[in-house]
Tab-separated table of C-alpha atoms and ligand atoms in Angstrom:
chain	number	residue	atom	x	y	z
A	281	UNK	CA	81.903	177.255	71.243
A	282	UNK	CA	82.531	174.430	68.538
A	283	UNK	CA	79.802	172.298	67.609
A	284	UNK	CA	79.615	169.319	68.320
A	285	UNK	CA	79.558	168.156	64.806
A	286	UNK	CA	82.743	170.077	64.384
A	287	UNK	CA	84.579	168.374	67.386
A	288	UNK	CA	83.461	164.552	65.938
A	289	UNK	CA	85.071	165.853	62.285
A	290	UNK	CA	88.546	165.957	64.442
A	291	UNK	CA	87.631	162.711	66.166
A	292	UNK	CA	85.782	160.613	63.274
A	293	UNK	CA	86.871	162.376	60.368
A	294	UNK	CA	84.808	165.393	58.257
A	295	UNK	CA	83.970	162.613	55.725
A	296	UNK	CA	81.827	160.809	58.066
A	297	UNK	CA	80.283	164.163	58.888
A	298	UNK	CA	79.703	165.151	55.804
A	299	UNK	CA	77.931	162.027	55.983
A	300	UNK	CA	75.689	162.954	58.006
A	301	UNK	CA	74.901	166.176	56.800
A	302	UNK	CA	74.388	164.457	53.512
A	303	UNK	CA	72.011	162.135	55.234
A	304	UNK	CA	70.338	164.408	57.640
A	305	UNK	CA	69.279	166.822	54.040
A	306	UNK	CA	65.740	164.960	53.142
A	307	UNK	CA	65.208	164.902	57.240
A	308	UNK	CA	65.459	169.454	58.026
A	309	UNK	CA	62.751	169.817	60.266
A	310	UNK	CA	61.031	166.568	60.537
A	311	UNK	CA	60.013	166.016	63.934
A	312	UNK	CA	60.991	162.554	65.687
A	313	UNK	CA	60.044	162.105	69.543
A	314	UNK	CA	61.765	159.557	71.680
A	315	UNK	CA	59.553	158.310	74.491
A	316	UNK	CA	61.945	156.713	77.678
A	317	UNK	CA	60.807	156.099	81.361
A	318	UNK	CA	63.708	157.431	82.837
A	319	UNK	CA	66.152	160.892	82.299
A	320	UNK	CA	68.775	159.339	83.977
A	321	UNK	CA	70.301	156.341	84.792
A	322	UNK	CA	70.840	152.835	82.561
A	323	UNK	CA	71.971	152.987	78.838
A	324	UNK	CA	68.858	154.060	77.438
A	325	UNK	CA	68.988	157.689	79.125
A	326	UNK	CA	72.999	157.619	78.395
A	327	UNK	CA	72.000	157.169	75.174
A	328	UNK	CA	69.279	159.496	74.417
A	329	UNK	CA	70.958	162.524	76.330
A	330	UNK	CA	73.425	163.408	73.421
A	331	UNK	CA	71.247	161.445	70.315
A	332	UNK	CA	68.979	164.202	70.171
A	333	UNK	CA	72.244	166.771	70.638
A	334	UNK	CA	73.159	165.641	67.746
A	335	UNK	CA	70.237	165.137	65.628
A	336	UNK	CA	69.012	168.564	66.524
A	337	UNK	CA	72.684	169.469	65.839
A	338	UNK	CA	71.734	168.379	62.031
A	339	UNK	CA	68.208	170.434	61.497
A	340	UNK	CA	66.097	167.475	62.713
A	341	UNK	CA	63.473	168.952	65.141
A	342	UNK	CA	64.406	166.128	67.885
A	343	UNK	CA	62.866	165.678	71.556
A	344	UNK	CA	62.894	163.488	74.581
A	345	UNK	CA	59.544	163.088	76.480
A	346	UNK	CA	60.054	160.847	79.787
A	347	UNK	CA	56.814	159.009	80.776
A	348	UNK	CA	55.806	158.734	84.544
A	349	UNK	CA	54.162	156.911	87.146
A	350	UNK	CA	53.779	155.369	90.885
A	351	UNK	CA	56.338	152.865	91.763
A	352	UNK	CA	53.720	149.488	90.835
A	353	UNK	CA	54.115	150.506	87.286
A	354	UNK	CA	58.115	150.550	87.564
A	355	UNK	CA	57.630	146.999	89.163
A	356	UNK	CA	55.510	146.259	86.716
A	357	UNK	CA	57.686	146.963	83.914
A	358	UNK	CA	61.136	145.772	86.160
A	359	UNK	CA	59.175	142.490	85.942
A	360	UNK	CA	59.020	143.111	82.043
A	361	UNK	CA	62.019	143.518	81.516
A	362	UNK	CA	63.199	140.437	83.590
A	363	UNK	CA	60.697	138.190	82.062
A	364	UNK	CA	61.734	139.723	78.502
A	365	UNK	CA	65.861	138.694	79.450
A	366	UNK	CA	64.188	134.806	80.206
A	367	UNK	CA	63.381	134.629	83.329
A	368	UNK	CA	59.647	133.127	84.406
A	369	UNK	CA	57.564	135.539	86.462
A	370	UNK	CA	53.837	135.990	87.110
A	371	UNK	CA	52.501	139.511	86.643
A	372	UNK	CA	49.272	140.097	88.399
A	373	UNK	CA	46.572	141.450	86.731
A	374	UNK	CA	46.100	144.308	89.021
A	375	UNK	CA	49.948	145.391	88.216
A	376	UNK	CA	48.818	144.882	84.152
A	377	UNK	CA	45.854	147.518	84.766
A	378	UNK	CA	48.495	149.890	86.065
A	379	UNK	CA	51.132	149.744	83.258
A	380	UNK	CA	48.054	150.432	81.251
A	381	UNK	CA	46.439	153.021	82.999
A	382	UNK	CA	49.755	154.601	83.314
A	383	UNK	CA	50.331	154.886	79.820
A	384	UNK	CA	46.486	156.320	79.353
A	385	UNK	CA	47.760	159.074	81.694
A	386	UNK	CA	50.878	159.913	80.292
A	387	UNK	CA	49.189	159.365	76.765
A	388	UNK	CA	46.668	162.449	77.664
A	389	UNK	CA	49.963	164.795	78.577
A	390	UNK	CA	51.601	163.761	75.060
A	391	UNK	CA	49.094	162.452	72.674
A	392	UNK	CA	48.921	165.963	70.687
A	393	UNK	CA	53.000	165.714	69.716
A	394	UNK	CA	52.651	162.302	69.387
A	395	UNK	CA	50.063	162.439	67.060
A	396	UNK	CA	51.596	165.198	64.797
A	397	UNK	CA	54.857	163.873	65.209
A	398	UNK	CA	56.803	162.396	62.142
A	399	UNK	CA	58.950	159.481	63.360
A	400	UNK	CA	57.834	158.524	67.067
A	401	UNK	CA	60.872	156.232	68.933
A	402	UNK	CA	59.323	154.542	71.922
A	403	UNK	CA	62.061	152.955	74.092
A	404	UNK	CA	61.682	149.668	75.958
A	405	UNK	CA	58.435	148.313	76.715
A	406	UNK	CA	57.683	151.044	79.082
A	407	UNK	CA	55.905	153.129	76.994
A	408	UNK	CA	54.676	150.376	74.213
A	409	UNK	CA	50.997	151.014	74.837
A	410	UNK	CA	51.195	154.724	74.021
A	411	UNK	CA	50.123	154.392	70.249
A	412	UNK	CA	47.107	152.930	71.079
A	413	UNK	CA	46.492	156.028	73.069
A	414	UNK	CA	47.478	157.869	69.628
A	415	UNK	CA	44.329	157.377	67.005
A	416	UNK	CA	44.813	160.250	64.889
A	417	UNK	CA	48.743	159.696	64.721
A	418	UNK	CA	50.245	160.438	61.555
A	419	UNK	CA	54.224	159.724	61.159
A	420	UNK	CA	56.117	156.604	61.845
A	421	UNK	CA	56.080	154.803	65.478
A	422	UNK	CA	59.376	152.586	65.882
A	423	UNK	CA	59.909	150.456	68.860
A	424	UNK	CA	63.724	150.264	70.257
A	425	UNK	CA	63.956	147.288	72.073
A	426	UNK	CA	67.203	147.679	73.996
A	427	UNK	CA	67.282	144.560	76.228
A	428	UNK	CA	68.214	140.649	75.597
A	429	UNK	CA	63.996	139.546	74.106
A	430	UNK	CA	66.145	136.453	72.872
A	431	UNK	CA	64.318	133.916	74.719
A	432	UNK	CA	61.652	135.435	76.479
A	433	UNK	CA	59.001	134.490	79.007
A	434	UNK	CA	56.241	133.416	76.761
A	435	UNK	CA	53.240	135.204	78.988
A	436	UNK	CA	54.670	137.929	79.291
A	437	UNK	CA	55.882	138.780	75.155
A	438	UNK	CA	52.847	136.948	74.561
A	439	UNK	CA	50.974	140.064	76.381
A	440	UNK	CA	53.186	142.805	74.931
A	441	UNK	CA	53.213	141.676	71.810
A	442	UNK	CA	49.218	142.715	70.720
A	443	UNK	CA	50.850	146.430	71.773
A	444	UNK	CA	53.198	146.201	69.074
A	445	UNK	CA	51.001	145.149	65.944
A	446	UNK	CA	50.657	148.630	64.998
A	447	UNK	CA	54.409	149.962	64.656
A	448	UNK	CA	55.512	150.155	61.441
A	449	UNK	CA	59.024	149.103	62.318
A	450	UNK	CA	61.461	147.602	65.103
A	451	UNK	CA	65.120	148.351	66.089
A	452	UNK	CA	66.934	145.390	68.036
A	453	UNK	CA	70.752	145.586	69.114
A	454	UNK	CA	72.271	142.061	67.749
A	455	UNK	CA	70.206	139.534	65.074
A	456	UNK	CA	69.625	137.099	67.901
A	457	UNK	CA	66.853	139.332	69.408
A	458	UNK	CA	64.747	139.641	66.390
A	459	UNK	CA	61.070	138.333	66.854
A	460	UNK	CA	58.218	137.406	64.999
A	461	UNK	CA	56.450	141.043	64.391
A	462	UNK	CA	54.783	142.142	61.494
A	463	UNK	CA	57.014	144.774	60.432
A	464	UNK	CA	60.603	145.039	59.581
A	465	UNK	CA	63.163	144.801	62.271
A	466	UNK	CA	66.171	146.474	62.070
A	467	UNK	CA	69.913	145.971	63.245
A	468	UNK	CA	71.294	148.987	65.445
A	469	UNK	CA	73.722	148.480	67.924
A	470	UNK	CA	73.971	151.657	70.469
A	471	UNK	CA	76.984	153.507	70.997
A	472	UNK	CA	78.829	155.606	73.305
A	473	UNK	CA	80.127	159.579	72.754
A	474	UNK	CA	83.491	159.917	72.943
A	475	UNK	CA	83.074	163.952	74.001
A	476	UNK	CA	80.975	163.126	76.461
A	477	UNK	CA	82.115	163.680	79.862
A	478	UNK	CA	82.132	159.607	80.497
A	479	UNK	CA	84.811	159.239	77.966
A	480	UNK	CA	86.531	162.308	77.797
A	481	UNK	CA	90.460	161.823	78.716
A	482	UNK	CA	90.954	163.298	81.898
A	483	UNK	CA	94.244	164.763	83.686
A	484	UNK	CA	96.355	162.487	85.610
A	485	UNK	CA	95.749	164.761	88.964
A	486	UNK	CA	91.616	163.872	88.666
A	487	UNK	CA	92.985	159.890	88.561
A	488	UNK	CA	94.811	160.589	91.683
A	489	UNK	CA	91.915	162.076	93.315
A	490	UNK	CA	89.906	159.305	92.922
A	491	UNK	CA	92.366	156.924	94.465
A	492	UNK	CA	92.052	159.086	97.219
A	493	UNK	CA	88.347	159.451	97.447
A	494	UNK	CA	87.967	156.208	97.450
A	495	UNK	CA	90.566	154.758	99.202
A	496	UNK	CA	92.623	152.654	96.770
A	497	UNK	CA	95.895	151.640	96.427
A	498	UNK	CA	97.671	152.656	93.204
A	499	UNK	CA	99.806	150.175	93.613
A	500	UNK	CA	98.119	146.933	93.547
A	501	UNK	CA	95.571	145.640	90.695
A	502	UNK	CA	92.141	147.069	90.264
A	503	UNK	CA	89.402	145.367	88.936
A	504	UNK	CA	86.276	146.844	88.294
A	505	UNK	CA	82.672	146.377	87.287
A	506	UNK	CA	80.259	149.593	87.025
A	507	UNK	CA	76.725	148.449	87.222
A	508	UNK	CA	73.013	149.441	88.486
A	509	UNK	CA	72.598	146.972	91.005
A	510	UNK	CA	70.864	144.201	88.832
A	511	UNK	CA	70.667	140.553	89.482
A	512	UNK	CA	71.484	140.324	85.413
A	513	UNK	CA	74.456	141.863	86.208
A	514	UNK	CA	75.752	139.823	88.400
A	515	UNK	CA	77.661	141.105	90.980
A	516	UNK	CA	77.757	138.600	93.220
A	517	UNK	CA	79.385	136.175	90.266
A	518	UNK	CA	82.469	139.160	90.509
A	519	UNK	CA	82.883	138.924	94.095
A	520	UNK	CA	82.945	135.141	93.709
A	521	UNK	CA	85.728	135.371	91.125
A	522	UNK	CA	87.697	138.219	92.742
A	523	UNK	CA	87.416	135.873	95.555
A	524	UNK	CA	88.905	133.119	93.520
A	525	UNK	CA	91.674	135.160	92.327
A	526	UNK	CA	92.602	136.740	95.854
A	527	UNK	CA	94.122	133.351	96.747
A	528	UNK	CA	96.989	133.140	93.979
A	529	UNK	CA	97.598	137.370	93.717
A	530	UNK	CA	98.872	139.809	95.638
A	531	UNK	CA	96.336	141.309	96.879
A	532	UNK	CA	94.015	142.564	94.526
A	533	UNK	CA	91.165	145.333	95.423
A	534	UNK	CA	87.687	144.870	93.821
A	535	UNK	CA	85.523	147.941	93.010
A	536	UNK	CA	81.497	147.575	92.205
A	537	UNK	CA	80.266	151.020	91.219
A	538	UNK	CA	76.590	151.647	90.579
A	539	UNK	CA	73.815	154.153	91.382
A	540	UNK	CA	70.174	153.270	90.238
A	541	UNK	CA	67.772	154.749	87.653
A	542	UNK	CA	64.779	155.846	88.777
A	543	UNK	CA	62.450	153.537	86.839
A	544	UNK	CA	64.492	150.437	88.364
A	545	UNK	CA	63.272	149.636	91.911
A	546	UNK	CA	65.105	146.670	92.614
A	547	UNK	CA	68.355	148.135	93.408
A	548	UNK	CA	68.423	148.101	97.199
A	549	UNK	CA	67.322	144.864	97.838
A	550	UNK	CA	70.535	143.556	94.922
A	551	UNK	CA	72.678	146.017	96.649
A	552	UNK	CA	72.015	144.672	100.486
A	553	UNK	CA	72.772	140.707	98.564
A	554	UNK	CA	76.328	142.239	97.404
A	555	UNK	CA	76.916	143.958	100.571
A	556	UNK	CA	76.517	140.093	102.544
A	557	UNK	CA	78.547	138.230	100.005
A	558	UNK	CA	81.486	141.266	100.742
A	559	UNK	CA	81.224	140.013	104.339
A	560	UNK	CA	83.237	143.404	105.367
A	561	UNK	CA	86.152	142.508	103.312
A	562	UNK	CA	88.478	145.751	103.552
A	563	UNK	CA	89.759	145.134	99.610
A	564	UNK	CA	85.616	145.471	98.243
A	565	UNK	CA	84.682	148.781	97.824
A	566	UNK	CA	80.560	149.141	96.969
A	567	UNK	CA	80.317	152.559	95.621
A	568	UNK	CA	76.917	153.696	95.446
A	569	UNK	CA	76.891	157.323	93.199
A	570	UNK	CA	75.215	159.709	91.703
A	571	UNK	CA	73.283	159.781	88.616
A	572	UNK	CA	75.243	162.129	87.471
A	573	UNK	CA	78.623	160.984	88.778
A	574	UNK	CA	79.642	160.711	84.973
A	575	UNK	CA	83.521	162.003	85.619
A	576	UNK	CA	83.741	159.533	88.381
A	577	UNK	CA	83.023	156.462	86.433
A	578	UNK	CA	85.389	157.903	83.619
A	579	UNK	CA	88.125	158.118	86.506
A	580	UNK	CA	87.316	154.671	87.895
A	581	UNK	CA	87.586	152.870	84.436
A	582	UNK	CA	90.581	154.768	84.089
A	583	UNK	CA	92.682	153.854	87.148
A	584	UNK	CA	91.321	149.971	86.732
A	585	UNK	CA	93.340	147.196	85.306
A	586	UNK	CA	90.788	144.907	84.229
A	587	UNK	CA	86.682	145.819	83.776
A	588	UNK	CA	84.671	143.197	84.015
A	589	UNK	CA	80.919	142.818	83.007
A	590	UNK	CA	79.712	139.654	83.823
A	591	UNK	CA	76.468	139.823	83.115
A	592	UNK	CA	74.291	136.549	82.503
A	593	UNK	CA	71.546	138.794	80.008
A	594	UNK	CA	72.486	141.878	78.297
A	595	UNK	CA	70.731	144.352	75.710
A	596	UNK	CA	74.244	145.677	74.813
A	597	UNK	CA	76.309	147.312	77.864
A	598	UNK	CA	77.599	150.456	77.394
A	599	UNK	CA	79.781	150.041	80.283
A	600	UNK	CA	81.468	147.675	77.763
A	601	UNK	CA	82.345	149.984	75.236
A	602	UNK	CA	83.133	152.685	77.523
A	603	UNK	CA	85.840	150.476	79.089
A	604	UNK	CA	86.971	149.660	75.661
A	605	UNK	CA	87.359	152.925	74.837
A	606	UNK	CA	89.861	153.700	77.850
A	607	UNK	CA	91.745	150.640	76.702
A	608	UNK	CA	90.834	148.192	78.881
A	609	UNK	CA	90.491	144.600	78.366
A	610	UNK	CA	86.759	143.474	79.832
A	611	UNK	CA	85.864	140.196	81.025
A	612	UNK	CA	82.443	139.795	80.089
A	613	UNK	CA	79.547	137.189	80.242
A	614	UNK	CA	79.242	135.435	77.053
A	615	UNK	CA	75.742	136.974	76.406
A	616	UNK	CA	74.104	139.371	74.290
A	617	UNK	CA	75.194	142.668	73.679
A	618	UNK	CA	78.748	141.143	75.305
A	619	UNK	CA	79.468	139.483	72.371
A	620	UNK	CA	79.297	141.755	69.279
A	621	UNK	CA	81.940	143.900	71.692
A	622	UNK	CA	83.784	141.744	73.492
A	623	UNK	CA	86.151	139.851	70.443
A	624	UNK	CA	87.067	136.527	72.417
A	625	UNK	CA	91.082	136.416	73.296
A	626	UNK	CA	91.545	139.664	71.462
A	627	UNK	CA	89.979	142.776	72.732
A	628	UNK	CA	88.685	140.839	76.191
A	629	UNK	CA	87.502	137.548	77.231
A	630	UNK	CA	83.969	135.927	77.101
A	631	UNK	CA	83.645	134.001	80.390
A	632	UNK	CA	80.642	131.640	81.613
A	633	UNK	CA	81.265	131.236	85.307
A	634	UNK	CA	83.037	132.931	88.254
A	635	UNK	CA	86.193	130.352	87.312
A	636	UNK	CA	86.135	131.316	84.231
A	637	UNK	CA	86.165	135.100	84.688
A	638	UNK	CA	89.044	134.337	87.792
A	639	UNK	CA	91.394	132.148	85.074
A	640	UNK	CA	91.268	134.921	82.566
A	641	UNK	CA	91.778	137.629	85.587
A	642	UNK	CA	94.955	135.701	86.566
A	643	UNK	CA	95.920	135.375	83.062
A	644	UNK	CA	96.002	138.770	82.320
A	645	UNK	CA	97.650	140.296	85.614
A	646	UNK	CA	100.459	137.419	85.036
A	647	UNK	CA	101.255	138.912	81.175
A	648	UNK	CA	100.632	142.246	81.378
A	649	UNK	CA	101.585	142.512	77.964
A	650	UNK	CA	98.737	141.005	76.757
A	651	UNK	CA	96.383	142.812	79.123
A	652	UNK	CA	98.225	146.105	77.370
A	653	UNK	CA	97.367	145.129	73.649
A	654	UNK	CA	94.246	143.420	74.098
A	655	UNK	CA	93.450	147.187	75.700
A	656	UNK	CA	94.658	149.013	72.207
A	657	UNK	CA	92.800	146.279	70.370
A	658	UNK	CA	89.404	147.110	72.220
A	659	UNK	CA	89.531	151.078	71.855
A	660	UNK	CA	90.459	150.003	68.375
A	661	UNK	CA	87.481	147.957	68.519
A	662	UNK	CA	85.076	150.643	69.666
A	663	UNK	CA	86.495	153.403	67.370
A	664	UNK	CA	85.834	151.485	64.332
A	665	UNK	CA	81.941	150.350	65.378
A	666	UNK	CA	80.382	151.702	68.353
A	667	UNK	CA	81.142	156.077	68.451
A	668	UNK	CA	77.988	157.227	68.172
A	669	UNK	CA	78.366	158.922	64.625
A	670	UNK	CA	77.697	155.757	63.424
A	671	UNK	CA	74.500	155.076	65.056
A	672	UNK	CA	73.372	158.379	64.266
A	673	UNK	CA	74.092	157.625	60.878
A	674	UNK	CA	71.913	154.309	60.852
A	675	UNK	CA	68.949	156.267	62.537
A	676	UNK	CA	69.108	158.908	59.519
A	677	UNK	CA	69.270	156.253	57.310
A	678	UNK	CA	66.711	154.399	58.307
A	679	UNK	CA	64.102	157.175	59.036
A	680	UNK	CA	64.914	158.194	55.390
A	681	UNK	CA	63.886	154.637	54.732
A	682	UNK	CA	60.950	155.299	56.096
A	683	UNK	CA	59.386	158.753	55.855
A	684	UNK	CA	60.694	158.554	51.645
A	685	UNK	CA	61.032	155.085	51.078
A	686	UNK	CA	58.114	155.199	48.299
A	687	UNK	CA	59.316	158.052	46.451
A	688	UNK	CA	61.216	157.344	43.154
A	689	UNK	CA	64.395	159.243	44.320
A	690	UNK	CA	65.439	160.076	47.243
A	691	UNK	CA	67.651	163.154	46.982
A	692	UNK	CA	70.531	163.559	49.369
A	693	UNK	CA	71.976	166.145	51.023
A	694	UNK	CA	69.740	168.861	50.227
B	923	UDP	N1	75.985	154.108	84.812
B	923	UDP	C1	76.120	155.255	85.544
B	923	UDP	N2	76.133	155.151	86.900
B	923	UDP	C2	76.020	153.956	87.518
B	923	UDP	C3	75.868	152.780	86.762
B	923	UDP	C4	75.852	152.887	85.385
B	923	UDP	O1	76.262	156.362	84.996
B	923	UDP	O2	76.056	153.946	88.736
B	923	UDP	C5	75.988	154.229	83.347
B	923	UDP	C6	77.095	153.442	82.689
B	923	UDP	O3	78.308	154.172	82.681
B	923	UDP	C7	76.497	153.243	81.299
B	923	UDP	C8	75.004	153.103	81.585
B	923	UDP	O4	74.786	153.738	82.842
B	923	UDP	O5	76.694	154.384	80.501
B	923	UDP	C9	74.579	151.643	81.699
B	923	UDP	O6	74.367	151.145	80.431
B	923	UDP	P1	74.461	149.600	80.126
B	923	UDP	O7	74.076	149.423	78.707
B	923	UDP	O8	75.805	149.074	80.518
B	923	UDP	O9	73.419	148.908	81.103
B	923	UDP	P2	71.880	149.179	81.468
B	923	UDP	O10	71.901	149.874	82.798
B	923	UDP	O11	71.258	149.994	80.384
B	923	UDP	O12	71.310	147.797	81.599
């Protein structure tokens, strides 16, 4: 079987693999540890699934520990992350104890890796307290912050903040996250993996099947947004604008596709809000699926017109770039992540308000020829900046940075 390193050198080029070979030389056999909350579902796990592939691919001794707990510390750290993306919430101090207790537990399972670990990547704010957990630790600790900490809640950075005094560096998608930490922070945007099954291409007959399985009409327009069910996703904002747009069209169909991750616990009670605003209507499909339904989501971006992402926060959204990379135009909330992918009027359009996201829907299903090369624009768009060679490329460089950043010369590719 070809490696995968092989297969991105017909994709990306052997140059940029050499690279990373280059790159990955002062790095054989350096442990690094990521540290998630969940192995599947959201970005983060999308992400880390084929990262440490690939890292392991280039002699790094790479892993992926998942931390664990009861479902108070998941709506402990939900309400982290939606006080993080701005929005004003009151965490008990009984639900406080629990993220930390948690984290004491899960530090007794790991604290011997972590500890011996070179480079330590701890993901979100899930896992934050771990390192104090982690005395005798001797590499690295990095915190990845993937979500929108552009304006957060006060209280609640205010209390995660004393956890991070002690990294010795931070990794933020876009410049406008960046806070006031005592380290240096870092600019990585994620990326997606064009072998993966996601984005593979797939053969017309598995497009046809999912028309079937789903019961959609080849014929007329599909628009599409593939989501966990998240109020910062906004779903009800696309049934408002599909609504909008079903007056002037032909009869568009609208399809919402999302499963949950397993340290998100608001889905259902989202999902039931999204099933009212539907109000039955025959042209809405809700598709609830699988963690795993990977192919599926590849089909669905495939057979739709137009992906929207209309979120009102977002870290990055991969579901961005993945539509991108099928050549899709996406109409997505001018926010975040949104913006370093979406290029307004010329891979997509940035959009503010269910009008908004309806006028550019109309636009584009009324000149299809734009919707057709603002597509080859955006896969463009995502070849040149977000295929996850490049990422990998800015981890190895900056874990070089930091594990021989002293030394008088660093010596590459050995
Ligand atoms: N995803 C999935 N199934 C779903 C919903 C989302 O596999 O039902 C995937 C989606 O394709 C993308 C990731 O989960 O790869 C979501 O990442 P994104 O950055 O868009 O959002 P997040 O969930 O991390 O906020």
């Amino acid at each position: 079987m070809t490696s995968m390193l092989e297969q991105y050198a017909d994709i990306a080029g052997e140059d940029v693999v050499e690279h990373l070979r280059q790159l990955a030389g002062p790095l054989k056999n350096v442990t690094v540890i990521h540290v998630n909350s969940t192995r599947m579902g959201g970005g983060v796990a999308e992400i880390l699934a084929k990262l440490v592939v690939l890292q392991r691919e280039l002699g790094i001794d790479s892993r992926w520990e998942v931390i664990s707990g009861e479902s108070q510390f998941y709506g402990c750290t939900k309400s982290f992350h939606n006080a993080l993306q701005g929005k004003q919430i009151a965490i008990p101090d009984a639900l406080l104890k629990v993220y930390e207790e948690t984290n004491a537990q899960n530090a007794a399972l790991l604290r011997g890796a972590l500890e011996e670990a070179d480079v330590v990547m701890i993901h979100d704010p899930q896992p934050v307290p771990l390192s104090k957990h982690c005395p005798n630790r001797k590499g690295k600790w990095i915190w990845r912050c993937h979500i929108d900490v552009s304006r957060p809640y006060r209280k609640v950075w205010n209390y995660l903040r004393p956890f991070l005094l002690d990294y010795d560096a931070s990794i933020f998608s876009l410049a406008e996250f960046v806070q006031p930490l005592p380290h240096p922070q870092y600019l990585i945007p994620p990326s997606i993996d064009p072998l993966a099954e996601k984005n593979i291409d797939l053969d017309p007959a598995e497009l046809r099947r999912v028309y079937d399985q789903f019961n959609l009409d080849p014929a007329r327009p599909i628009l599409l947004q593939v989501s966990r069910f998240d109020r910062f996703k906004d779903p009800v904002g696309v049934i408002q604008a599909y609504g909008l747009v079903k007056r002037f069209l032909p009869p568009v169909q609208l399809v919402l596709a999302g499963g949950g991750a397993t340290d998100d616990p608001e889905g259902d009670e989202v999902l039931a809000q999204v099933r009212t605003e539907a109000d039955g209507d025959p042209d809405i499909h809700i598709l609830r699926l699988a963690p795993d339904a990977h192919r599926t989501i590849n089909a669905l971006q495939r057979a739709a017109d137009i992906v929207l992402q209309k979120s009102l926060r977002e870290g990055f959204g991969l579901t961005v770039t993945e539509a991108m990379w099928k050549g899709k135009p996406v109409i997505g909330g001018d926010t975040g992540g949104i913006r370093l992918q979406v290029v307004n009027r010329h891979t997509g359009f940035l959009v503010s308000s269910p009008e908004g996201a309806a006028l550019r829907i109309r636009y584009l299903l009324q000149h299809t020829d734009k919707l057709h090369e603002m597509g080859r624009k955006a896969r463009e768009f995502v070849k040149e900046h977000f295929l996850l060679p490049r990422q990998v490329r800015e981890h190895l460089t900056l874990m070089v940075a930091l594990l021989h950043g002293n030394q008088e010369r660093i010596e590459l590719g050995r």
